[in-house]
Coordinates of C-alpha atoms in Angstrom, one line a residue:
M1 CA 82.7 126.3 127.6
G2 CA 83.9 123.5 129.1
V3 CA 82.9 121.4 132.0
S4 CA 84.7 118.7 134.0
L5 CA 84.5 116.8 136.8
C6 CA 87.0 114.7 139.1
F7 CA 86.4 112.1 141.7
T8 CA 87.6 113.2 145.2
T9 CA 87.1 113.8 148.4
S10 CA 84.5 116.6 147.1
A11 CA 83.7 116.1 143.8
T12 CA 84.8 119.8 141.8
Y13 CA 82.8 121.5 138.5
T14 CA 85.1 123.7 136.8
L15 CA 83.9 125.2 133.8
P16 CA 86.9 126.9 132.2
S17 CA 86.9 129.2 128.9
F18 CA 86.2 127.3 125.7
S19 CA 88.4 128.7 122.8
S20 CA 86.8 127.3 119.1
S21 CA 84.7 129.1 116.2
Y22 CA 81.8 129.1 118.1
N23 CA 80.8 132.5 119.8
R24 CA 80.8 132.3 123.8
S25 CA 81.5 133.9 126.9
P26 CA 85.3 134.1 127.3
S27 CA 85.9 134.7 131.0
L28 CA 83.3 132.8 132.3
S29 CA 84.8 130.1 135.1
Q30 CA 83.2 128.9 137.8
T31 CA 84.2 125.7 140.4
L32 CA 81.1 124.0 142.5
F33 CA 82.1 121.9 145.0
F34 CA 79.1 118.5 146.9
P35 CA 80.3 115.3 148.6
F36 CA 81.7 112.3 146.0
C37 CA 78.9 110.0 145.6
P38 CA 79.8 107.0 145.7
K39 CA 76.6 105.4 145.1
P40 CA 73.8 106.6 142.2
L41 CA 72.3 109.6 144.1
F42 CA 70.4 111.6 141.3
S43 CA 67.3 114.2 141.1
L44 CA 66.1 114.2 137.3
N45 CA 64.1 116.6 135.6
L46 CA 62.6 113.9 132.9
N47 CA 60.0 115.6 131.1
L48 CA 62.1 116.8 128.6
N49 CA 62.2 113.4 127.4
L50 CA 59.5 112.2 127.9
N51 CA 57.4 115.1 126.5
L52 CA 60.0 115.1 123.1
M53 CA 59.3 110.8 123.1
S54 CA 55.4 111.7 123.0
K55 CA 55.3 114.6 120.9
S56 CA 57.1 112.4 118.6
K57 CA 54.7 109.5 118.5
C58 CA 52.3 112.3 117.7
G59 CA 54.2 113.7 114.8
N60 CA 55.1 116.5 116.7
V61 CA 58.5 116.9 116.4
D62 CA 61.0 116.4 113.4
D63 CA 63.6 113.5 114.0
H64 CA 65.9 116.1 113.4
T65 CA 64.6 117.8 116.4
L66 CA 64.0 114.4 118.1
T67 CA 67.8 113.0 117.6
S68 CA 69.5 116.8 118.1
S69 CA 67.8 117.0 121.8
L70 CA 68.6 113.4 122.6
F71 CA 72.1 113.7 121.4
D72 CA 72.8 116.8 124.1
Y73 CA 74.0 115.1 126.3
H74 CA 75.7 118.3 128.3
R75 CA 71.9 118.9 129.3
F76 CA 71.6 115.7 132.1
D77 CA 71.8 116.4 135.6
H78 CA 75.1 116.5 137.2
Q79 CA 74.1 113.9 140.0
L80 CA 73.0 111.9 137.1
L81 CA 76.2 111.6 135.4
Q82 CA 78.7 111.7 138.2
S83 CA 76.5 108.7 138.9
I84 CA 77.2 106.6 135.4
A85 CA 80.9 108.1 135.3
Y86 CA 81.6 106.3 138.4
D87 CA 80.2 102.8 137.2
S88 CA 82.0 103.5 134.5
L89 CA 85.2 103.5 136.4
V90 CA 84.3 101.2 137.9
W91 CA 83.4 98.4 134.9
A92 CA 87.0 99.6 132.9
S93 CA 89.0 99.0 135.8
L94 CA 87.3 95.6 136.2
H95 CA 87.3 95.1 132.7
G96 CA 91.0 96.0 131.5
L97 CA 90.5 99.7 129.7
L98 CA 93.1 100.4 131.2
V99 CA 96.7 102.1 129.8
G100 CA 100.2 102.5 131.8
H101 CA 99.7 106.4 133.5
K102 CA 102.8 108.3 131.5
S103 CA 103.6 109.7 135.0
I104 CA 104.4 106.2 137.0
Q105 CA 107.6 105.3 135.8
N106 CA 107.8 101.0 133.8
S107 CA 103.6 102.0 133.4
G108 CA 104.9 101.0 129.7
T109 CA 107.3 98.2 130.7
V110 CA 106.1 96.1 133.1
P111 CA 102.3 94.9 133.1
G112 CA 100.5 96.2 136.0
V113 CA 102.3 99.1 137.1
G114 CA 100.9 102.5 136.9
L115 CA 97.5 101.4 135.9
V116 CA 94.7 104.4 134.8
H117 CA 91.8 103.9 132.1
A118 CA 92.5 104.5 129.1
P119 CA 90.8 107.8 128.1
F120 CA 87.0 106.6 126.3
A121 CA 83.6 108.8 125.9
L122 CA 80.9 108.5 128.9
L123 CA 78.5 108.1 125.9
P124 CA 78.0 106.7 122.7
N125 CA 78.3 109.1 119.6
P126 CA 75.9 109.3 117.3
F127 CA 76.4 108.1 114.3
P128 CA 73.5 107.9 110.8
E129 CA 73.3 103.7 110.2
I130 CA 73.5 104.2 106.4
H131 CA 76.4 106.0 106.7
W132 CA 77.6 103.5 109.0
K133 CA 76.8 100.3 106.5
Q134 CA 78.4 102.3 103.8
A135 CA 81.8 102.0 105.8
C136 CA 81.1 98.6 106.4
H137 CA 80.8 97.7 103.2
L138 CA 83.6 99.8 102.2
A139 CA 86.1 97.1 103.9
P140 CA 86.0 94.6 102.0
L141 CA 86.5 96.5 98.6
F142 CA 90.0 98.1 100.2
N143 CA 91.3 95.1 101.9
E144 CA 91.4 94.1 98.1
L145 CA 92.8 96.7 96.7
V146 CA 95.2 96.4 99.5
D147 CA 96.5 93.3 98.1
R148 CA 96.8 94.3 94.8
V149 CA 98.1 97.3 94.7
S150 CA 101.2 95.3 97.0
L151 CA 101.5 92.5 93.7
D152 CA 102.6 96.3 91.7
G153 CA 105.5 96.8 92.8
K154 CA 107.1 98.7 90.0
F155 CA 103.3 100.9 90.6
L156 CA 105.1 101.6 94.4
Q157 CA 108.2 102.5 93.3
E158 CA 107.9 105.1 90.8
S159 CA 104.6 106.8 92.7
L160 CA 107.0 106.9 95.5
S161 CA 109.9 108.1 93.6
R162 CA 109.7 111.5 94.2
T163 CA 109.3 110.9 98.2
K164 CA 112.4 109.3 98.3
K165 CA 114.5 111.8 97.4
V166 CA 113.0 114.3 100.6
D167 CA 112.3 111.4 103.0
E168 CA 114.6 109.1 104.6
F169 CA 112.4 107.0 106.6
T170 CA 110.2 106.0 103.2
S171 CA 113.7 105.9 101.2
R172 CA 114.8 103.1 103.7
L173 CA 111.7 101.7 103.7
L174 CA 112.0 101.5 99.4
D175 CA 115.4 100.0 99.6
I176 CA 113.9 97.0 101.4
H177 CA 111.0 96.6 99.0
S178 CA 114.1 96.7 96.2
K179 CA 115.8 94.5 97.4
M180 CA 112.9 91.7 97.3
L181 CA 112.2 92.9 93.8
E182 CA 115.5 92.2 92.9
I183 CA 115.3 88.6 94.6
N184 CA 111.9 88.1 93.4
K185 CA 111.1 87.3 96.7
K186 CA 107.0 85.9 97.1
E187 CA 104.7 86.4 100.0
D188 CA 102.5 83.5 99.4
I189 CA 100.9 83.8 102.2
R190 CA 99.8 87.8 102.6
L191 CA 97.7 89.0 106.4
G192 CA 96.5 92.6 106.7
L193 CA 94.9 93.8 109.9
H194 CA 93.6 97.5 108.1
R195 CA 92.2 100.0 109.4
S196 CA 90.3 102.8 107.0
D197 CA 89.1 105.6 108.9
Y198 CA 85.9 108.3 107.7
M199 CA 84.6 111.0 108.9
L200 CA 80.7 112.6 107.8
D201 CA 81.4 116.0 105.7
E202 CA 78.8 118.1 107.6
Q203 CA 78.5 120.4 104.4
T204 CA 78.0 116.9 101.5
N205 CA 76.4 114.3 104.1
S206 CA 79.4 112.5 102.3
L207 CA 80.9 110.0 104.4
L208 CA 84.8 110.7 103.6
Q209 CA 88.0 108.7 104.0
I210 CA 90.7 110.1 105.8
E211 CA 93.3 107.7 106.1
L212 CA 93.6 103.8 105.5
N213 CA 96.1 102.3 108.2
T214 CA 98.2 98.9 106.9
I215 CA 100.4 98.8 109.5
S216 CA 99.4 98.5 114.1
S217 CA 96.2 99.1 113.4
S218 CA 95.9 99.7 116.6
F219 CA 93.2 99.8 120.1
A220 CA 91.3 96.2 118.5
G221 CA 90.9 95.3 122.4
L222 CA 90.1 98.6 123.9
S223 CA 87.3 99.4 121.0
S224 CA 85.6 96.5 122.4
L225 CA 85.6 97.2 125.8
V226 CA 84.1 100.7 125.0
S227 CA 81.4 99.3 122.5
Q228 CA 80.5 96.8 125.5
L229 CA 80.7 99.4 128.2
H230 CA 78.0 101.7 126.3
R231 CA 75.6 98.9 125.7
N232 CA 76.3 98.1 129.9
T233 CA 75.5 101.7 130.8
L234 CA 72.5 101.9 128.7
S235 CA 71.4 99.1 129.7
H236 CA 71.4 100.3 133.1
Y237 CA 70.8 104.5 132.1
G238 CA 69.2 104.6 129.2
K239 CA 65.2 104.9 129.9
L240 CA 66.4 107.9 131.8
L241 CA 68.3 109.0 129.2
G242 CA 66.0 107.9 126.2
L243 CA 68.5 105.5 124.4
D244 CA 68.3 102.3 123.3
S245 CA 71.0 100.0 124.4
E246 CA 70.7 97.9 121.3
R247 CA 71.5 100.4 118.9
V248 CA 75.1 100.5 120.2
P249 CA 76.5 98.3 117.4
A250 CA 78.3 94.4 118.6
N251 CA 82.2 95.4 118.5
N252 CA 83.7 92.2 117.8
S253 CA 87.1 93.7 116.7
V254 CA 89.1 92.2 119.3
N255 CA 87.8 88.5 118.4
L256 CA 88.4 88.7 114.5
F257 CA 91.9 90.4 114.6
V258 CA 93.1 87.2 116.9
E259 CA 90.8 84.9 114.1
A260 CA 92.6 86.0 110.9
L261 CA 96.2 85.8 113.2
A262 CA 95.2 82.3 114.5
K263 CA 94.1 81.2 111.2
A264 CA 98.0 83.1 109.3
W265 CA 99.4 80.5 112.1
S266 CA 98.0 77.8 110.9
E267 CA 98.6 78.4 107.1
Y268 CA 102.4 78.8 108.2
N269 CA 101.5 75.1 109.1
N270 CA 104.4 74.5 111.5
P271 CA 102.5 74.1 115.0
R272 CA 106.5 74.4 116.6
A273 CA 106.2 78.0 115.8
V274 CA 105.2 81.0 117.5
I275 CA 103.5 84.4 116.9
M276 CA 105.8 87.9 117.2
F277 CA 104.1 91.1 118.3
I278 CA 107.1 93.7 117.1
V279 CA 107.0 96.3 120.0
Q280 CA 108.2 99.9 120.5
A281 CA 110.6 99.3 124.0
E282 CA 107.9 101.5 126.0
E283 CA 104.5 101.0 125.5
R284 CA 101.4 102.3 128.1
N285 CA 98.9 101.6 125.3
M286 CA 100.2 98.3 125.9
Y287 CA 97.3 95.9 127.2
D288 CA 95.6 96.4 123.7
Q289 CA 98.0 94.3 122.6
H290 CA 98.0 92.0 125.2
F291 CA 94.2 90.8 125.2
L292 CA 95.2 89.5 121.8
S293 CA 98.0 87.4 122.5
V294 CA 96.0 85.7 125.8
Y295 CA 93.3 85.1 123.4
L296 CA 95.3 83.9 120.9
R297 CA 96.8 81.2 123.5
E298 CA 93.2 80.5 125.0
R299 CA 90.4 80.3 122.6
Y300 CA 92.8 79.0 119.9
P301 CA 93.9 75.8 120.9
F302 CA 95.3 73.4 118.3
C303 CA 95.5 69.9 118.8
V304 CA 99.3 68.1 117.8
G305 CA 100.9 64.8 117.3
Y306 CA 98.1 62.1 116.5
C307 CA 96.1 64.7 114.5
T308 CA 98.7 66.4 112.5
K309 CA 98.1 64.8 109.6
K310 CA 94.7 66.8 109.7
K311 CA 96.4 70.1 110.2
N312 CA 95.8 72.0 113.3
V313 CA 92.2 70.6 113.6
E314 CA 90.3 72.9 116.3
L315 CA 89.7 71.3 119.6
S316 CA 85.6 71.9 118.8
N317 CA 86.3 68.9 116.5
M318 CA 88.5 66.5 118.4
I319 CA 86.1 63.5 119.6
S320 CA 88.1 61.9 122.6
K321 CA 88.2 64.3 125.9
E322 CA 91.2 61.4 127.4
K323 CA 92.7 62.4 123.7
M324 CA 93.2 66.5 124.2
L325 CA 94.3 66.2 127.4
Y326 CA 97.4 64.6 125.9
N327 CA 97.7 66.8 123.0
T328 CA 96.7 70.2 122.6
H329 CA 98.9 73.0 121.6
H330 CA 98.4 76.5 122.5
I331 CA 100.0 79.1 120.3
T332 CA 102.6 81.0 121.8
T333 CA 103.1 84.7 121.8
I334 CA 106.5 86.3 122.0
R335 CA 106.9 90.2 122.2
K336 CA 110.2 91.9 120.6
T337 CA 111.8 94.9 120.3
L338 CA 113.5 95.4 116.8
A339 CA 116.9 95.8 118.8
E340 CA 116.4 92.2 119.7
V341 CA 114.8 90.9 117.0
D342 CA 118.5 91.8 115.2
Q343 CA 120.4 90.8 118.5
E344 CA 118.4 87.7 118.9
G345 CA 117.4 86.7 115.2
E346 CA 118.8 84.3 112.6
L347 CA 118.3 83.0 109.0
L348 CA 117.8 79.5 108.7
P349 CA 119.3 78.0 105.1
D350 CA 115.1 77.1 104.9
G351 CA 114.4 80.8 105.2
T352 CA 112.9 80.0 108.6
L353 CA 113.2 83.0 111.0
A354 CA 114.3 81.8 114.3
V355 CA 114.5 84.5 116.9
G356 CA 116.0 83.4 120.6
G357 CA 116.1 80.1 119.2
Q358 CA 111.9 80.1 118.4
A359 CA 110.6 79.8 115.0
I360 CA 108.5 82.3 113.8
A361 CA 105.2 82.2 111.8
V362 CA 103.6 84.9 111.8
I363 CA 105.3 88.7 112.5
Y364 CA 103.0 91.1 113.9
F365 CA 104.4 94.6 113.8
R366 CA 103.1 97.3 116.5
A367 CA 106.3 99.3 116.1
G368 CA 108.2 100.4 112.7
Y369 CA 105.5 102.7 111.9
T370 CA 107.4 106.1 113.2
P371 CA 111.0 106.8 112.2
A372 CA 111.8 107.1 115.8
D373 CA 111.1 103.1 115.9
F374 CA 114.8 103.1 114.5
P375 CA 117.0 104.7 116.1
S376 CA 120.3 103.1 114.9
E377 CA 121.1 100.6 111.8
S378 CA 120.1 97.5 114.5
E379 CA 116.8 97.7 114.1
W380 CA 116.6 98.4 109.8
R381 CA 118.9 95.3 109.8
A382 CA 116.6 93.5 112.1
R383 CA 113.2 95.0 109.5
L384 CA 115.3 93.1 106.2
L385 CA 116.2 90.2 108.0
M386 CA 112.3 89.8 108.6
E387 CA 111.0 90.5 105.4
Q388 CA 114.2 87.9 104.4
S389 CA 112.1 85.1 105.9
S390 CA 109.0 82.8 105.5
A391 CA 107.8 84.3 108.3
I392 CA 104.0 86.1 107.4
K393 CA 104.7 89.3 107.7
C394 CA 101.8 91.5 108.9
P395 CA 102.4 93.7 106.5
S396 CA 104.9 92.9 104.6
I397 CA 106.9 95.7 103.1
S398 CA 104.4 96.2 100.2
Y399 CA 101.4 96.4 102.6
H400 CA 103.2 98.7 104.2
L401 CA 104.0 101.0 101.4
V402 CA 100.6 100.4 99.9
G403 CA 99.3 102.6 103.1
T404 CA 101.3 105.6 102.9
K405 CA 99.6 109.1 102.2
K406 CA 101.2 109.2 99.0
I407 CA 100.2 106.0 97.4
Q408 CA 96.5 107.1 99.0
Q409 CA 97.3 110.1 96.7
E410 CA 97.9 108.3 94.0
L411 CA 95.4 105.9 94.4
A412 CA 92.3 109.2 94.0
K413 CA 93.5 109.9 90.9
P414 CA 91.3 109.4 87.6
N415 CA 91.5 105.6 86.0
V416 CA 94.5 104.5 88.7
L417 CA 91.8 102.2 90.5
E418 CA 90.7 100.6 87.0
R419 CA 94.4 99.4 86.8
F420 CA 93.8 97.2 90.0
L421 CA 90.2 96.6 89.9
E422 CA 87.8 95.4 87.5
N423 CA 84.3 95.8 89.1
K424 CA 82.7 99.1 88.4
D425 CA 80.7 98.7 90.8
D426 CA 83.4 98.5 93.2
I427 CA 85.1 100.9 91.9
A428 CA 82.3 103.6 91.9
K429 CA 81.5 103.0 95.5
L430 CA 85.8 103.1 97.0
R431 CA 85.7 107.1 94.6
E432 CA 82.7 108.5 95.9
C433 CA 84.2 107.8 99.2
F434 CA 87.4 109.4 98.7
A435 CA 88.4 113.3 99.7
G436 CA 90.5 115.6 97.6
L437 CA 93.7 114.9 97.5
W438 CA 96.3 116.3 95.6
S439 CA 100.6 116.1 95.3
L440 CA 102.6 119.6 95.9
D441 CA 103.7 119.3 92.4
D442 CA 99.9 121.0 91.1
S443 CA 101.2 124.6 91.0
D444 CA 97.3 125.5 91.2
I445 CA 96.2 123.7 93.6
A446 CA 99.4 124.9 96.1
R447 CA 98.3 128.3 94.7
K448 CA 94.3 127.4 96.0
A449 CA 96.2 126.2 99.8
I450 CA 98.1 129.5 99.6
E451 CA 95.2 131.3 99.4
R452 CA 93.1 129.9 101.5
P453 CA 95.2 127.4 104.1
E454 CA 91.9 126.8 106.3
L455 CA 90.4 124.2 103.2
Y456 CA 93.2 121.8 103.6
V457 CA 95.6 119.4 105.4
M458 CA 99.1 119.5 104.5
K459 CA 100.1 115.1 105.2
P460 CA 103.6 113.8 105.2
Q461 CA 104.2 110.4 104.8
R462 CA 103.5 109.6 108.8
E463 CA 101.1 107.5 111.2
G464 CA 100.7 108.0 114.7
G465 CA 99.0 111.3 115.3
G466 CA 100.3 114.8 115.6
N467 CA 102.1 115.2 112.3
N468 CA 99.7 117.3 110.1
I469 CA 100.0 120.8 108.7
Y470 CA 96.8 122.7 109.2
G471 CA 95.8 126.6 109.1
D472 CA 98.2 129.4 108.7
A473 CA 101.2 126.6 109.0
V474 CA 99.9 125.3 105.8
R475 CA 100.6 128.8 104.0
E476 CA 103.5 129.0 105.6
T477 CA 105.2 126.3 105.4
L478 CA 104.3 125.8 101.7
Q479 CA 105.3 129.6 100.8
K480 CA 108.8 128.3 102.6
L481 CA 109.1 125.4 100.7
Q482 CA 108.5 127.4 97.5
K483 CA 111.1 130.0 98.0
A484 CA 113.7 127.3 99.0
G485 CA 112.8 125.7 95.5
S486 CA 113.6 122.4 96.2
E487 CA 111.9 118.8 95.9
E488 CA 111.2 119.0 99.9
D489 CA 107.3 119.3 98.7
A490 CA 107.7 115.7 97.7
A491 CA 107.2 114.7 101.3
Y492 CA 103.9 116.0 101.3
I493 CA 100.6 115.7 99.8
L494 CA 97.5 118.4 100.0
M495 CA 94.1 116.8 101.5
Q496 CA 90.9 118.3 101.1
R497 CA 89.7 119.6 104.8
I498 CA 87.1 117.8 106.7
F499 CA 84.1 119.6 108.8
P500 CA 82.6 117.2 110.5
T501 CA 79.3 117.6 112.3
T502 CA 80.0 119.4 116.1
S503 CA 78.3 117.1 119.0
A504 CA 77.7 117.6 123.0
A505 CA 80.2 115.0 124.5
I506 CA 81.5 114.3 127.9
L507 CA 84.6 112.9 127.7
M508 CA 86.7 110.7 130.6
R509 CA 90.3 111.5 131.2
D510 CA 92.3 110.3 134.2
G511 CA 89.2 109.5 136.0
C512 CA 88.0 113.5 135.2
W513 CA 84.7 113.7 133.2
H514 CA 84.8 116.8 131.1
K515 CA 82.0 118.4 129.1
D516 CA 82.3 119.6 125.5
H517 CA 81.6 119.9 122.3
A518 CA 83.3 117.6 120.3
V519 CA 83.7 115.7 116.5
S520 CA 84.4 112.2 115.6
E521 CA 86.3 109.5 113.5
L522 CA 85.3 106.2 112.8
G523 CA 87.6 103.5 111.7
I524 CA 86.7 100.6 110.5
Y525 CA 88.8 97.0 110.3
G526 CA 89.4 94.5 107.9
T527 CA 90.5 91.5 108.1
Y528 CA 92.3 89.7 104.4
L529 CA 94.5 86.0 104.1
R530 CA 95.5 85.2 101.2
N531 CA 97.5 81.8 100.6
K532 CA 98.3 81.6 96.8
D533 CA 95.0 82.1 94.6
K534 CA 93.3 80.7 97.4
V535 CA 91.3 84.0 99.9
I536 CA 91.2 82.8 103.5
M537 CA 89.3 85.4 104.6
N538 CA 88.3 89.2 103.9
N539 CA 85.8 90.5 106.5
Q540 CA 85.0 93.5 107.9
S541 CA 85.6 93.1 112.1
G542 CA 84.9 96.2 114.2
Y543 CA 85.6 99.1 114.5
L544 CA 87.0 102.5 116.7
M545 CA 85.5 105.8 116.8
R546 CA 87.6 108.1 118.4
T547 CA 86.1 111.8 120.0
K548 CA 88.4 114.6 120.3
V549 CA 87.9 118.3 121.2
S550 CA 86.0 120.3 117.9
S551 CA 89.2 122.6 119.1
S552 CA 91.5 120.0 118.6
D553 CA 93.4 119.6 115.0
E554 CA 94.3 115.8 115.5
G555 CA 92.9 112.9 116.6
G556 CA 95.1 110.3 117.9
V557 CA 94.3 108.3 121.3
A558 CA 97.5 107.2 122.2
A559 CA 99.1 110.6 120.8
G560 CA 96.6 112.0 123.5
F561 CA 94.3 114.2 121.2
A562 CA 91.6 111.8 121.5
V563 CA 89.3 109.2 123.5
L564 CA 87.9 106.0 122.9
D565 CA 84.2 106.2 121.8
S566 CA 81.3 103.8 120.5
V567 CA 78.8 104.1 117.7
Y568 CA 75.0 105.2 118.5
L569 CA 73.2 104.4 115.0
T570 CA 70.5 106.7 114.5

């Protein structure tokens, strides 16, 4: 059952029935009241923690029992959790762990209006260190794979040819890609800010990839804050909880994303050009984006004027303090919607993209990944205009297509990775994390999915959460497609359903904490920058942990299904 608490004049505990596969009393519901407590006030029974740690040292408790008991967060005293929750809300408010509240007008357009803390887990999620290291080591391999696949235009066009016939959004993307192939458009400077998402399958104890994101890999800003929050919480409450703040890995994703954007801007070699964020007209997650733009301006000043021969030498390399005052240039960022790019943008004769009279060095897409971002031809004109320009696209149309579900499924086929990579050890490492992936033109796998739909997930070529098909709906959708006898099945792929370990979690949303049983998904960020034959950076660049109630199929934070979390290494 779930347990929730909201900070009001009187704190309220509500215990609603929990609907899932677990056996629980279906009707238990109770509300408890006690005075609101603005200062830490709790009485604790620490005997369980102390006894477990003592017995562990004597060898009387195995590691599994100790770990299971330590991370049974539901056993903690209510007043202790209230105190941690209050402190966490204060920390989140002071440090910018914020989003716009959906009920407040203009909260998605005007900064500072309708602020509420981003949904987060009160305490970090346990995750095996061996699988953590595996996921981190895979990031540079996936970065390189994306780049190499992006250069094979024939592979992308042929792999998505059936999908193109039935999926208009993918078809329009392919049309732009085809136009670039026709004019032999080269992207000499290629920037990727990726995120590979994984779940730990409980039955096989295997780390399996959910998807590879190549466009709008969000939460680099806020995920860094959640890791800091949890380290701060454990530095204050760790002894009471039996947890060590040092077991929460440092998460530098925001700085590493900023570094990649700044280096790409430098490679473009026009100190007057700006970085353009492509955003949605309404964006409640704007503060995650603003962390990047503010850090770019504040942490990456470059010198111009007398030192231009040294090509954007950083301030830290300059000798004369007096010269700094007169020759420092800060990277400028602007935010535009696709429609605004269409209205204000133009392609100059030398290939430079100018928007509102400003030359664009780097285009960073935080929109353009869903059909909803293209309500008219105006947005499609903007997408084509940007692709035709010399600006560095993050992602380019090729990188974007590599991140589609169909390409993920094609890469999982036998001998396909060998088309792009030479190192057998690298290929084996990548293949080890692939879940089962199939095309729906495989009649045998379609039959198995109809018979056992609970073992599969149907995925369309969409990003953003809330698009996948689960359970009985898999059977119903497959039977409907078969009855229609069309090629509509090409709009989907089938994926093995992963069943991760369920753990006790405490989820914070809208000022309330809620006890529930949850599952988590680990995303590993990767940054990749290349200029022709020179790889400038290829790194693992922080992480995103998302946790959702185990009864929920979908897992997007922005879509309202999950909360931000961090890793506690076990």
